mmCIF file with all atom_site columns, C-alpha atoms in Angstrom:
data_model
loop_
_atom_site.group_PDB
_atom_site.id
_atom_site.type_symbol
_atom_site.label_atom_id
_atom_site.label_alt_id
_atom_site.label_comp_id
_atom_site.label_asym_id
_atom_site.label_entity_id
_atom_site.label_seq_id
_atom_site.pdbx_PDB_ins_code
_atom_site.Cartn_x
_atom_site.Cartn_y
_atom_site.Cartn_z
_atom_site.occupancy
_atom_site.B_iso_or_equiv
_atom_site.pdbx_formal_charge
_atom_site.auth_seq_id
_atom_site.auth_comp_id
_atom_site.auth_asym_id
_atom_site.auth_atom_id
_atom_site.pdbx_PDB_model_num
ATOM 1   C CA . MET A 1 1   ? 0.000   0.000  0.000   1.00 77.00 ? 140 MET A CA 1
ATOM 2   C CA . LYS A 1 2   ? 2.840   2.352  0.866   1.00 81.00 ? 141 LYS A CA 1
ATOM 3   C CA . GLN A 1 3   ? 4.488   1.663  -2.501  1.00 85.00 ? 142 GLN A CA 1
ATOM 4   C CA . PHE A 1 4   ? 1.202   2.417  -4.271  1.00 83.00 ? 143 PHE A CA 1
ATOM 5   C CA . PHE A 1 5   ? 0.946   5.842  -2.613  1.00 83.00 ? 144 PHE A CA 1
ATOM 6   C CA . LYS A 1 6   ? 4.583   6.581  -3.355  1.00 83.00 ? 145 LYS A CA 1
ATOM 7   C CA . LYS A 1 7   ? 4.222   5.587  -7.019  1.00 85.00 ? 146 LYS A CA 1
ATOM 8   C CA . TYR A 1 8   ? 0.994   7.541  -7.587  1.00 88.00 ? 147 TYR A CA 1
ATOM 9   C CA . GLN A 1 9   ? 1.466   10.361 -5.081  1.00 91.00 ? 148 GLN A CA 1
ATOM 10  C CA . ASN A 1 10  ? 1.162   13.089 -7.739  1.00 92.00 ? 149 ASN A CA 1
ATOM 11  C CA . GLN A 1 11  ? -2.046  11.617 -9.164  1.00 94.00 ? 150 GLN A CA 1
ATOM 12  C CA . ILE A 1 12  ? -3.489  11.319 -5.656  1.00 94.00 ? 151 ILE A CA 1
ATOM 13  C CA . LEU A 1 13  ? -2.384  14.853 -4.809  1.00 95.00 ? 152 LEU A CA 1
ATOM 14  C CA . VAL A 1 14  ? -3.987  16.422 -7.891  1.00 96.00 ? 153 VAL A CA 1
ATOM 15  C CA . THR A 1 15  ? -7.233  14.548 -7.198  1.00 97.00 ? 154 THR A CA 1
ATOM 16  C CA . LEU A 1 16  ? -7.335  15.508 -3.512  1.00 97.00 ? 155 LEU A CA 1
ATOM 17  C CA . THR A 1 17  ? -6.433  19.132 -4.286  1.00 97.00 ? 156 THR A CA 1
ATOM 18  C CA . THR A 1 18  ? -9.307  19.340 -6.747  1.00 97.00 ? 157 THR A CA 1
ATOM 19  C CA . ILE A 1 19  ? -11.722 17.868 -4.204  1.00 97.00 ? 158 ILE A CA 1
ATOM 20  C CA . PHE A 1 20  ? -10.435 20.336 -1.600  1.00 97.00 ? 159 PHE A CA 1
ATOM 21  C CA . ILE A 1 21  ? -11.032 23.305 -3.939  1.00 97.00 ? 160 ILE A CA 1
ATOM 22  C CA . VAL A 1 22  ? -14.561 22.098 -4.726  1.00 97.00 ? 161 VAL A CA 1
ATOM 23  C CA . LEU A 1 23  ? -15.300 21.705 -1.011  1.00 97.00 ? 162 LEU A CA 1
ATOM 24  C CA . ILE A 1 24  ? -14.034 25.243 -0.350  1.00 97.00 ? 163 ILE A CA 1
ATOM 25  C CA . LEU A 1 25  ? -16.368 26.552 -3.067  1.00 95.00 ? 164 LEU A CA 1
ATOM 26  C CA . TYR A 1 26  ? -19.253 24.584 -1.579  1.00 96.00 ? 165 TYR A CA 1
ATOM 27  C CA . ALA A 1 27  ? -18.478 25.979 1.885   1.00 96.00 ? 166 ALA A CA 1
ATOM 28  C CA . ILE A 1 28  ? -18.337 29.575 0.605   1.00 96.00 ? 167 ILE A CA 1
ATOM 29  C CA . LYS A 1 29  ? -21.670 29.211 -1.194  1.00 93.00 ? 168 LYS A CA 1
ATOM 30  C CA . GLY A 1 30  ? -23.375 27.131 1.519   1.00 95.00 ? 169 GLY A CA 1
ATOM 31  C CA . ILE A 1 31  ? -23.823 24.192 -0.822  1.00 94.00 ? 170 ILE A CA 1
ATOM 32  C CA . TYR A 1 32  ? -24.414 20.726 0.628   1.00 92.00 ? 171 TYR A CA 1
ATOM 33  C CA . PRO A 1 33  ? -22.670 19.281 2.689   1.00 91.00 ? 172 PRO A CA 1
ATOM 34  C CA . PHE A 1 34  ? -21.946 22.748 4.141   1.00 94.00 ? 173 PHE A CA 1
ATOM 35  C CA . GLY A 1 35  ? -25.483 24.090 3.887   1.00 91.00 ? 174 GLY A CA 1
ATOM 36  C CA . ASN A 1 36  ? -28.918 23.502 2.434   1.00 89.00 ? 175 ASN A CA 1
ATOM 37  C CA . MET A 1 37  ? -28.164 24.892 -1.031  1.00 91.00 ? 176 MET A CA 1
ATOM 38  C CA . THR A 1 38  ? -27.776 22.511 -3.965  1.00 90.00 ? 177 THR A CA 1
ATOM 39  C CA . ILE A 1 39  ? -25.879 22.737 -7.236  1.00 89.00 ? 178 ILE A CA 1
ATOM 40  C CA . ILE A 1 40  ? -29.124 22.280 -9.127  1.00 87.00 ? 179 ILE A CA 1
ATOM 41  C CA . ASN A 1 41  ? -30.165 25.019 -11.528 1.00 83.00 ? 180 ASN A CA 1
ATOM 42  C CA . GLY A 1 42  ? -31.102 25.302 -15.175 1.00 78.00 ? 181 GLY A CA 1
ATOM 43  C CA . ASP A 1 43  ? -31.068 22.069 -17.123 1.00 76.00 ? 182 ASP A CA 1
ATOM 44  C CA . MET A 1 44  ? -29.915 20.049 -14.142 1.00 80.00 ? 183 MET A CA 1
ATOM 45  C CA . GLY A 1 45  ? -33.112 20.744 -12.227 1.00 77.00 ? 184 GLY A CA 1
ATOM 46  C CA . GLN A 1 46  ? -35.506 20.391 -15.118 1.00 77.00 ? 185 GLN A CA 1
ATOM 47  C CA . GLY A 1 47  ? -33.982 17.543 -17.063 1.00 75.00 ? 186 GLY A CA 1
ATOM 48  C CA . TYR A 1 48  ? -31.252 15.606 -15.333 1.00 80.00 ? 187 TYR A CA 1
ATOM 49  C CA . THR A 1 49  ? -32.343 15.406 -11.706 1.00 83.00 ? 188 THR A CA 1
ATOM 50  C CA . PRO A 1 50  ? -35.561 13.572 -12.705 1.00 80.00 ? 189 PRO A CA 1
ATOM 51  C CA . PHE A 1 51  ? -33.395 11.041 -14.537 1.00 81.00 ? 190 PHE A CA 1
ATOM 52  C CA . TYR A 1 52  ? -31.326 10.467 -11.405 1.00 84.00 ? 191 TYR A CA 1
ATOM 53  C CA . VAL A 1 53  ? -34.584 9.919  -9.496  1.00 85.00 ? 192 VAL A CA 1
ATOM 54  C CA . PHE A 1 54  ? -35.652 7.497  -12.225 1.00 83.00 ? 193 PHE A CA 1
ATOM 55  C CA . LEU A 1 55  ? -32.317 5.676  -11.885 1.00 83.00 ? 194 LEU A CA 1
ATOM 56  C CA . TYR A 1 56  ? -32.966 5.370  -8.151  1.00 88.00 ? 195 TYR A CA 1
ATOM 57  C CA . ASP A 1 57  ? -36.436 3.949  -8.855  1.00 87.00 ? 196 ASP A CA 1
ATOM 58  C CA . ILE A 1 58  ? -35.023 1.389  -11.282 1.00 85.00 ? 197 ILE A CA 1
ATOM 59  C CA . ILE A 1 59  ? -32.541 0.093  -8.720  1.00 86.00 ? 198 ILE A CA 1
ATOM 60  C CA . TYR A 1 60  ? -34.689 0.258  -5.587  1.00 89.00 ? 199 TYR A CA 1
ATOM 61  C CA . ASN A 1 61  ? -38.322 0.340  -6.721  1.00 87.00 ? 200 ASN A CA 1
ATOM 62  C CA . GLY A 1 62  ? -38.349 -2.024 -9.708  1.00 83.00 ? 201 GLY A CA 1
ATOM 63  C CA . LYS A 1 63  ? -39.149 0.464  -12.493 1.00 81.00 ? 202 LYS A CA 1
ATOM 64  C CA . SER A 1 64  ? -38.464 -0.602 -16.064 1.00 78.00 ? 203 SER A CA 1
ATOM 65  C CA . ILE A 1 65  ? -35.292 0.702  -17.659 1.00 76.00 ? 204 ILE A CA 1
ATOM 66  C CA . PHE A 1 66  ? -36.963 0.731  -21.064 1.00 77.00 ? 205 PHE A CA 1
ATOM 67  C CA . TYR A 1 67  ? -40.321 2.506  -20.713 1.00 74.00 ? 206 TYR A CA 1
ATOM 68  C CA . ASP A 1 68  ? -42.014 4.782  -18.217 1.00 72.00 ? 207 ASP A CA 1
ATOM 69  C CA . TYR A 1 69  ? -45.741 5.474  -18.300 1.00 73.00 ? 208 TYR A CA 1
ATOM 70  C CA . THR A 1 70  ? -45.564 8.283  -15.720 1.00 68.00 ? 209 THR A CA 1
ATOM 71  C CA . LEU A 1 71  ? -43.733 10.654 -18.094 1.00 63.00 ? 210 LEU A CA 1
ATOM 72  C CA . GLY A 1 72  ? -46.332 12.353 -20.272 1.00 62.00 ? 211 GLY A CA 1
ATOM 73  C CA . ALA A 1 73  ? -48.171 9.683  -22.235 1.00 66.00 ? 212 ALA A CA 1
ATOM 74  C CA . GLY A 1 74  ? -45.232 7.346  -21.795 1.00 68.00 ? 213 GLY A CA 1
ATOM 75  C CA . SER A 1 75  ? -41.639 7.535  -22.936 1.00 70.00 ? 214 SER A CA 1
ATOM 76  C CA . ASN A 1 76  ? -38.654 5.412  -23.894 1.00 70.00 ? 215 ASN A CA 1
ATOM 77  C CA . MET A 1 77  ? -36.264 5.857  -20.976 1.00 70.00 ? 216 MET A CA 1
ATOM 78  C CA . PHE A 1 78  ? -33.368 3.804  -22.343 1.00 70.00 ? 217 PHE A CA 1
ATOM 79  C CA . GLY A 1 79  ? -32.564 6.565  -24.837 1.00 69.00 ? 218 GLY A CA 1
ATOM 80  C CA . GLY A 1 80  ? -32.479 9.007  -21.933 1.00 68.00 ? 219 GLY A CA 1
ATOM 81  C CA . PHE A 1 81  ? -29.923 6.835  -20.191 1.00 68.00 ? 220 PHE A CA 1
ATOM 82  C CA . ILE A 1 82  ? -27.628 7.136  -23.188 1.00 66.00 ? 221 ILE A CA 1
ATOM 83  C CA . VAL A 1 83  ? -28.149 10.883 -23.684 1.00 66.00 ? 222 VAL A CA 1
ATOM 84  C CA . ASP A 1 84  ? -27.961 11.778 -19.993 1.00 66.00 ? 223 ASP A CA 1
ATOM 85  C CA . GLY A 1 85  ? -24.869 9.739  -19.153 1.00 64.00 ? 224 GLY A CA 1
ATOM 86  C CA . LEU A 1 86  ? -26.494 7.443  -16.623 1.00 69.00 ? 225 LEU A CA 1
ATOM 87  C CA . PHE A 1 87  ? -24.275 4.550  -17.635 1.00 73.00 ? 226 PHE A CA 1
ATOM 88  C CA . ASN A 1 88  ? -21.371 6.404  -16.024 1.00 78.00 ? 227 ASN A CA 1
ATOM 89  C CA . PRO A 1 89  ? -20.327 4.914  -12.656 1.00 80.00 ? 228 PRO A CA 1
ATOM 90  C CA . THR A 1 90  ? -20.340 8.339  -10.954 1.00 79.00 ? 229 THR A CA 1
ATOM 91  C CA . ALA A 1 91  ? -24.097 8.566  -11.555 1.00 80.00 ? 230 ALA A CA 1
ATOM 92  C CA . TYR A 1 92  ? -24.578 5.759  -9.055  1.00 82.00 ? 231 TYR A CA 1
ATOM 93  C CA . LEU A 1 93  ? -23.298 7.873  -6.160  1.00 83.00 ? 232 LEU A CA 1
ATOM 94  C CA . VAL A 1 94  ? -26.879 9.098  -5.783  1.00 83.00 ? 233 VAL A CA 1
ATOM 95  C CA . LEU A 1 95  ? -27.841 5.595  -4.676  1.00 86.00 ? 234 LEU A CA 1
ATOM 96  C CA . LEU A 1 96  ? -25.859 6.001  -1.449  1.00 87.00 ? 235 LEU A CA 1
ATOM 97  C CA . ASN A 1 97  ? -28.614 8.089  0.120   1.00 87.00 ? 236 ASN A CA 1
ATOM 98  C CA . THR A 1 98  ? -32.402 8.325  0.106   1.00 90.00 ? 237 THR A CA 1
ATOM 99  C CA . ARG A 1 99  ? -34.504 9.243  -2.895  1.00 90.00 ? 238 ARG A CA 1
ATOM 100 C CA . GLU A 1 100 ? -35.397 12.597 -1.347  1.00 91.00 ? 239 GLU A CA 1
ATOM 101 C CA . ASN A 1 101 ? -31.714 13.489 -0.940  1.00 90.00 ? 240 ASN A CA 1
ATOM 102 C CA . ILE A 1 102 ? -30.757 12.979 -4.592  1.00 89.00 ? 241 ILE A CA 1
ATOM 103 C CA . PRO A 1 103 ? -30.520 16.769 -5.220  1.00 89.00 ? 242 PRO A CA 1
ATOM 104 C CA . TYR A 1 104 ? -27.979 16.939 -2.390  1.00 90.00 ? 243 TYR A CA 1
ATOM 105 C CA . MET A 1 105 ? -26.052 13.867 -3.535  1.00 90.00 ? 244 MET A CA 1
ATOM 106 C CA . LEU A 1 106 ? -25.466 15.551 -6.891  1.00 89.00 ? 245 LEU A CA 1
ATOM 107 C CA . SER A 1 107 ? -22.896 17.732 -5.084  1.00 92.00 ? 246 SER A CA 1
ATOM 108 C CA . TYR A 1 108 ? -20.778 14.600 -4.685  1.00 92.00 ? 247 TYR A CA 1
ATOM 109 C CA . VAL A 1 109 ? -21.393 13.519 -8.277  1.00 90.00 ? 248 VAL A CA 1
ATOM 110 C CA . LEU A 1 110 ? -20.175 16.885 -9.562  1.00 92.00 ? 249 LEU A CA 1
ATOM 111 C CA . MET A 1 111 ? -17.164 16.772 -7.246  1.00 94.00 ? 250 MET A CA 1
ATOM 112 C CA . ALA A 1 112 ? -16.242 13.267 -8.472  1.00 93.00 ? 251 ALA A CA 1
ATOM 113 C CA . LYS A 1 113 ? -16.497 14.340 -12.104 1.00 93.00 ? 252 LYS A CA 1
ATOM 114 C CA . ILE A 1 114 ? -14.324 17.429 -11.605 1.00 96.00 ? 253 ILE A CA 1
ATOM 115 C CA . ALA A 1 115 ? -11.744 15.338 -9.712  1.00 97.00 ? 254 ALA A CA 1
ATOM 116 C CA . PHE A 1 116 ? -11.701 12.828 -12.578 1.00 96.00 ? 255 PHE A CA 1
ATOM 117 C CA . ILE A 1 117 ? -11.152 15.658 -15.065 1.00 96.00 ? 256 ILE A CA 1
ATOM 118 C CA . ALA A 1 118 ? -8.107  16.825 -13.080 1.00 97.00 ? 257 ALA A CA 1
ATOM 119 C CA . LEU A 1 119 ? -6.745  13.283 -12.784 1.00 97.00 ? 258 LEU A CA 1
ATOM 120 C CA . SER A 1 120 ? -7.153  12.388 -16.462 1.00 97.00 ? 259 SER A CA 1
ATOM 121 C CA . SER A 1 121 ? -5.562  15.637 -17.624 1.00 97.00 ? 260 SER A CA 1
ATOM 122 C CA . TYR A 1 122 ? -2.662  15.079 -15.218 1.00 97.00 ? 261 TYR A CA 1
ATOM 123 C CA . ILE A 1 123 ? -2.141  11.610 -16.689 1.00 96.00 ? 262 ILE A CA 1
ATOM 124 C CA . LEU A 1 124 ? -1.983  13.144 -20.180 1.00 96.00 ? 263 LEU A CA 1
ATOM 125 C CA . PHE A 1 125 ? 0.329   16.021 -19.239 1.00 96.00 ? 264 PHE A CA 1
ATOM 126 C CA . ASN A 1 126 ? 2.592   13.753 -17.214 1.00 94.00 ? 265 ASN A CA 1
ATOM 127 C CA . ASN A 1 127 ? 2.871   11.321 -20.114 1.00 93.00 ? 266 ASN A CA 1
ATOM 128 C CA . ILE A 1 128 ? 3.895   14.063 -22.557 1.00 92.00 ? 267 ILE A CA 1
ATOM 129 C CA . TYR A 1 129 ? 5.876   16.376 -20.258 1.00 91.00 ? 268 TYR A CA 1
ATOM 130 C CA . LYS A 1 130 ? 7.526   14.037 -17.780 1.00 87.00 ? 269 LYS A CA 1
ATOM 131 C CA . ASP A 1 131 ? 9.937   16.599 -16.291 1.00 87.00 ? 270 ASP A CA 1
ATOM 132 C CA . ASN A 1 132 ? 7.374   19.329 -15.558 1.00 88.00 ? 271 ASN A CA 1
ATOM 133 C CA . LYS A 1 133 ? 5.606   17.964 -12.460 1.00 89.00 ? 272 LYS A CA 1
ATOM 134 C CA . PHE A 1 134 ? 4.626   21.388 -11.122 1.00 92.00 ? 273 PHE A CA 1
ATOM 135 C CA . TYR A 1 135 ? 3.180   22.633 -14.424 1.00 94.00 ? 274 TYR A CA 1
ATOM 136 C CA . ASN A 1 136 ? 1.469   19.307 -15.045 1.00 95.00 ? 275 ASN A CA 1
ATOM 137 C CA . PHE A 1 137 ? -0.179  19.700 -11.643 1.00 95.00 ? 276 PHE A CA 1
ATOM 138 C CA . LEU A 1 138 ? -1.080  23.355 -12.219 1.00 95.00 ? 277 LEU A CA 1
ATOM 139 C CA . PHE A 1 139 ? -2.513  22.889 -15.700 1.00 96.00 ? 278 PHE A CA 1
ATOM 140 C CA . SER A 1 140 ? -4.505  19.834 -14.585 1.00 97.00 ? 279 SER A CA 1
ATOM 141 C CA . ILE A 1 141 ? -6.206  21.930 -11.915 1.00 97.00 ? 280 ILE A CA 1
ATOM 142 C CA . MET A 1 142 ? -6.771  24.710 -14.469 1.00 97.00 ? 281 MET A CA 1
ATOM 143 C CA . TYR A 1 143 ? -8.316  22.241 -16.924 1.00 96.00 ? 282 TYR A CA 1
ATOM 144 C CA . ALA A 1 144 ? -10.588 20.849 -14.198 1.00 96.00 ? 283 ALA A CA 1
ATOM 145 C CA . PHE A 1 145 ? -11.872 24.368 -13.446 1.00 96.00 ? 284 PHE A CA 1
ATOM 146 C CA . SER A 1 146 ? -11.910 25.570 -17.042 1.00 95.00 ? 285 SER A CA 1
ATOM 147 C CA . GLY A 1 147 ? -14.617 27.854 -18.368 1.00 92.00 ? 286 GLY A CA 1
ATOM 148 C CA . PHE A 1 148 ? -16.406 24.926 -20.022 1.00 91.00 ? 287 PHE A CA 1
ATOM 149 C CA . VAL A 1 149 ? -16.611 22.972 -16.770 1.00 92.00 ? 288 VAL A CA 1
ATOM 150 C CA . LEU A 1 150 ? -17.761 25.974 -14.747 1.00 89.00 ? 289 LEU A CA 1
ATOM 151 C CA . MET A 1 151 ? -20.242 27.094 -17.392 1.00 88.00 ? 290 MET A CA 1
ATOM 152 C CA . TYR A 1 152 ? -21.740 23.712 -18.201 1.00 85.00 ? 291 TYR A CA 1
ATOM 153 C CA . ASN A 1 153 ? -21.762 22.059 -14.777 1.00 85.00 ? 292 ASN A CA 1
ATOM 154 C CA . THR A 1 154 ? -25.565 22.213 -14.979 1.00 84.00 ? 293 THR A CA 1
ATOM 155 C CA . ASN A 1 155 ? -25.264 19.721 -17.863 1.00 84.00 ? 294 ASN A CA 1
ATOM 156 C CA . ILE A 1 156 ? -23.463 17.377 -15.515 1.00 84.00 ? 295 ILE A CA 1
ATOM 157 C CA . MET A 1 157 ? -23.336 14.461 -17.939 1.00 82.00 ? 296 MET A CA 1
ATOM 158 C CA . TRP A 1 158 ? -21.216 16.486 -20.401 1.00 85.00 ? 297 TRP A CA 1
ATOM 159 C CA . LEU A 1 159 ? -18.380 16.550 -17.888 1.00 90.00 ? 298 LEU A CA 1
ATOM 160 C CA . ASP A 1 160 ? -17.714 12.855 -18.456 1.00 88.00 ? 299 ASP A CA 1
ATOM 161 C CA . ILE A 1 161 ? -16.534 13.665 -21.963 1.00 90.00 ? 300 ILE A CA 1
ATOM 162 C CA . VAL A 1 162 ? -14.309 16.487 -20.655 1.00 93.00 ? 301 VAL A CA 1
ATOM 163 C CA . GLY A 1 163 ? -12.695 13.927 -18.340 1.00 94.00 ? 302 GLY A CA 1
ATOM 164 C CA . LEU A 1 164 ? -12.259 11.300 -21.036 1.00 94.00 ? 303 LEU A CA 1
ATOM 165 C CA . PHE A 1 165 ? -10.923 13.743 -23.645 1.00 95.00 ? 304 PHE A CA 1
ATOM 166 C CA . PRO A 1 166 ? -7.320  13.805 -22.278 1.00 96.00 ? 305 PRO A CA 1
ATOM 167 C CA . LEU A 1 167 ? -7.340  9.995  -22.251 1.00 96.00 ? 306 LEU A CA 1
ATOM 168 C CA . LEU A 1 168 ? -8.612  10.026 -25.847 1.00 95.00 ? 307 LEU A CA 1
ATOM 169 C CA . ILE A 1 169 ? -5.656  12.233 -26.822 1.00 95.00 ? 308 ILE A CA 1
ATOM 170 C CA . LEU A 1 170 ? -3.307  9.878  -24.988 1.00 95.00 ? 309 LEU A CA 1
ATOM 171 C CA . SER A 1 171 ? -4.830  6.897  -26.784 1.00 95.00 ? 310 SER A CA 1
ATOM 172 C CA . LEU A 1 172 ? -4.424  8.621  -30.163 1.00 94.00 ? 311 LEU A CA 1
ATOM 173 C CA . LYS A 1 173 ? -0.778  9.313  -29.317 1.00 93.00 ? 312 LYS A CA 1
ATOM 174 C CA . SER A 1 174 ? -0.304  5.638  -28.479 1.00 91.00 ? 313 SER A CA 1
ATOM 175 C CA . MET A 1 175 ? -2.052  4.585  -31.681 1.00 92.00 ? 314 MET A CA 1
ATOM 176 C CA . PHE A 1 176 ? 0.078   6.778  -33.938 1.00 92.00 ? 315 PHE A CA 1
ATOM 177 C CA . GLU A 1 177 ? 3.380   6.143  -32.176 1.00 92.00 ? 316 GLU A CA 1
ATOM 178 C CA . LYS A 1 178 ? 3.077   2.459  -31.310 1.00 91.00 ? 317 LYS A CA 1
ATOM 179 C CA . GLY A 1 179 ? 0.342   1.246  -33.630 1.00 89.00 ? 318 GLY A CA 1
ATOM 180 C CA . LYS A 1 180 ? -1.760  0.038  -30.678 1.00 87.00 ? 319 LYS A CA 1
ATOM 181 C CA . ILE A 1 181 ? -5.491  0.639  -31.016 1.00 92.00 ? 320 ILE A CA 1
ATOM 182 C CA . HIS A 1 182 ? -6.720  -1.061 -27.827 1.00 92.00 ? 321 HIS A CA 1
ATOM 183 C CA . LEU A 1 183 ? -6.678  2.017  -25.575 1.00 92.00 ? 322 LEU A CA 1
ATOM 184 C CA . TYR A 1 184 ? -8.263  4.157  -28.293 1.00 94.00 ? 323 TYR A CA 1
ATOM 185 C CA . SER A 1 185 ? -11.030 1.583  -28.816 1.00 94.00 ? 324 SER A CA 1
ATOM 186 C CA . ILE A 1 186 ? -11.776 1.421  -25.077 1.00 93.00 ? 325 ILE A CA 1
ATOM 187 C CA . ILE A 1 187 ? -11.813 5.206  -24.550 1.00 93.00 ? 326 ILE A CA 1
ATOM 188 C CA . LEU A 1 188 ? -13.932 5.812  -27.656 1.00 92.00 ? 327 LEU A CA 1
ATOM 189 C CA . ALA A 1 189 ? -16.380 3.114  -26.530 1.00 90.00 ? 328 ALA A CA 1
ATOM 190 C CA . LEU A 1 190 ? -16.639 4.725  -23.077 1.00 89.00 ? 329 LEU A CA 1
ATOM 191 C CA . ILE A 1 191 ? -17.258 8.140  -24.634 1.00 88.00 ? 330 ILE A CA 1
ATOM 192 C CA . LEU A 1 192 ? -20.024 6.682  -26.798 1.00 85.00 ? 331 LEU A CA 1
ATOM 193 C CA . ILE A 1 193 ? -21.564 4.849  -23.851 1.00 81.00 ? 332 ILE A CA 1
ATOM 194 C CA . TYR A 1 194 ? -21.308 7.706  -21.338 1.00 80.00 ? 333 TYR A CA 1
ATOM 195 C CA . ASN A 1 195 ? -22.717 10.385 -23.630 1.00 77.00 ? 334 ASN A CA 1
ATOM 196 C CA . TYR A 1 196 ? -23.572 9.514  -27.197 1.00 73.00 ? 335 TYR A CA 1
ATOM 197 C CA . ASN A 1 197 ? -24.855 13.042 -27.817 1.00 74.00 ? 336 ASN A CA 1
ATOM 198 C CA . LEU A 1 198 ? -21.457 14.687 -27.286 1.00 77.00 ? 337 LEU A CA 1
ATOM 199 C CA . ALA A 1 199 ? -19.328 11.807 -28.556 1.00 76.00 ? 338 ALA A CA 1
#
């Protein structure tokens, strides 16, 4: 375990620093877990939060993943899963609490996504610029809190693609330099699965 932390200390540090910054922002704004405010506004409240509730009902209340009769005159929900990124593992953090607390649990989902963005960009920068640990760290944090992430955090499922994009670049580099397509195939498949709309 000690060797693991020593080997990946920079990756762990960039992830924890990102989480720390998000928690500071939450504390300043009184956002859960530091207050009763939520991160929900705009599209997140009107479109995506109901899908997280629906995900909860599928897992705990036996709703069908394919069709829901309570939405208008009925609707295909499987397409919504693809568009709204509910196949992403971070979406399942909402299941760790009650149905009524899903709006609050989305604070943790957003935090996990931003931390993943910082980690994946650090992996890319560190692979290309091995001798620039400080700048790799700095630019990873900057990428995680870029204008796109801050502007479109209400479209929380788009952030998965922002996190996978550095890994896609890394996989393309591997494909062109070494002729290996495995990593590219995996990352592209994840992008298509997590959010077909943006892929």
